[in-house]
Amino acid sequence: MATLSDDDIDTSGIPDLDESFWERAKLLRPSFIAELEAAIVVGLASGPPEPMEPMSVLLARFRETLK
């Protein structure tokens, strides 16, 4: 598929998203997002992270808050 152009891909089975679709659409956030945001607030309250602190350290802090 990576070699196909957009025009070569058959999208005839996919309905168009008209205005009524967007009027009824709702944004759904995964439940862990609120937990992640809370963990970030708690983590930052203990002091800002080092400028180059790896994401793995921040994620480890988040995992600890879930225990």
Short mmCIF file of C-alpha atoms in Angstrom, two decimals:
data_model
loop_
_atom_site.label_atom_id
_atom_site.label_comp_id
_atom_site.label_asym_id
_atom_site.label_seq_id
_atom_site.Cartn_x
_atom_site.Cartn_y
_atom_site.Cartn_z
CA MET A 1 0.00 0.00 0.00
CA ALA A 2 2.90 2.35 0.64
CA THR A 3 3.60 2.44 -3.08
CA LEU A 4 0.02 3.32 -4.04
CA SER A 5 -0.98 6.88 -4.73
CA ASP A 6 -4.04 8.26 -2.93
CA ASP A 7 -6.04 8.03 -6.16
CA ASP A 8 -5.27 4.30 -6.46
CA ILE A 9 -6.81 3.43 -3.08
CA ASP A 10 -10.47 2.37 -3.28
CA THR A 11 -12.37 4.26 -0.58
CA SER A 12 -15.83 3.65 -2.08
CA GLY A 13 -16.86 1.53 0.93
CA ILE A 14 -16.12 4.32 3.40
CA PRO A 15 -18.98 6.78 3.95
CA ASP A 16 -18.26 10.49 3.70
CA LEU A 17 -18.16 12.37 7.00
CA ASP A 18 -20.80 15.00 6.42
CA GLU A 19 -21.85 17.87 8.68
CA SER A 20 -24.31 15.71 10.65
CA PHE A 21 -21.48 13.38 11.64
CA TRP A 22 -19.46 16.24 13.10
CA GLU A 23 -22.52 17.66 14.89
CA ARG A 24 -22.95 14.35 16.76
CA ALA A 25 -19.25 13.57 17.25
CA LYS A 26 -17.89 13.44 20.80
CA LEU A 27 -14.30 13.59 21.93
CA LEU A 28 -13.50 10.56 24.08
CA ARG A 29 -10.37 10.59 26.20
CA PRO A 30 -8.88 7.33 27.48
CA SER A 31 -9.34 7.03 31.24
CA PHE A 32 -5.61 6.84 31.89
CA ILE A 33 -5.15 10.42 30.61
CA ALA A 34 -6.64 11.89 33.81
CA GLU A 35 -4.39 9.61 35.88
CA LEU A 36 -1.37 10.62 33.83
CA GLU A 37 -2.16 14.33 34.22
CA ALA A 38 -2.55 13.89 37.99
CA ALA A 39 0.75 12.00 38.18
CA ILE A 40 2.49 14.75 36.26
CA VAL A 41 1.15 17.36 38.69
CA VAL A 42 2.33 15.27 41.67
CA GLY A 43 5.70 14.67 40.04
CA LEU A 44 6.23 18.34 39.26
CA ALA A 45 5.19 19.32 42.79
CA SER A 46 8.25 17.47 44.06
CA GLY A 47 10.41 19.69 41.87
CA PRO A 48 10.85 20.25 38.17
CA PRO A 49 12.52 17.46 36.22
CA GLU A 50 16.06 17.90 35.04
CA PRO A 51 16.10 19.49 31.57
CA MET A 52 17.34 16.30 29.93
CA GLU A 53 15.65 13.79 32.24
CA PRO A 54 14.74 10.79 30.11
CA MET A 55 11.10 9.96 29.50
CA SER A 56 11.71 6.54 31.07
CA VAL A 57 12.28 8.24 34.44
CA LEU A 58 9.07 10.24 34.13
CA LEU A 59 7.14 7.12 33.14
CA ALA A 60 8.62 5.23 36.10
CA ARG A 61 7.31 7.99 38.38
CA PHE A 62 3.89 7.59 36.77
CA ARG A 63 3.93 3.82 37.30
CA GLU A 64 4.73 4.34 40.97
CA THR A 65 1.65 6.55 41.39
CA LEU A 66 -0.54 3.74 40.04
CA LYS A 67 0.54 1.25 42.72
#
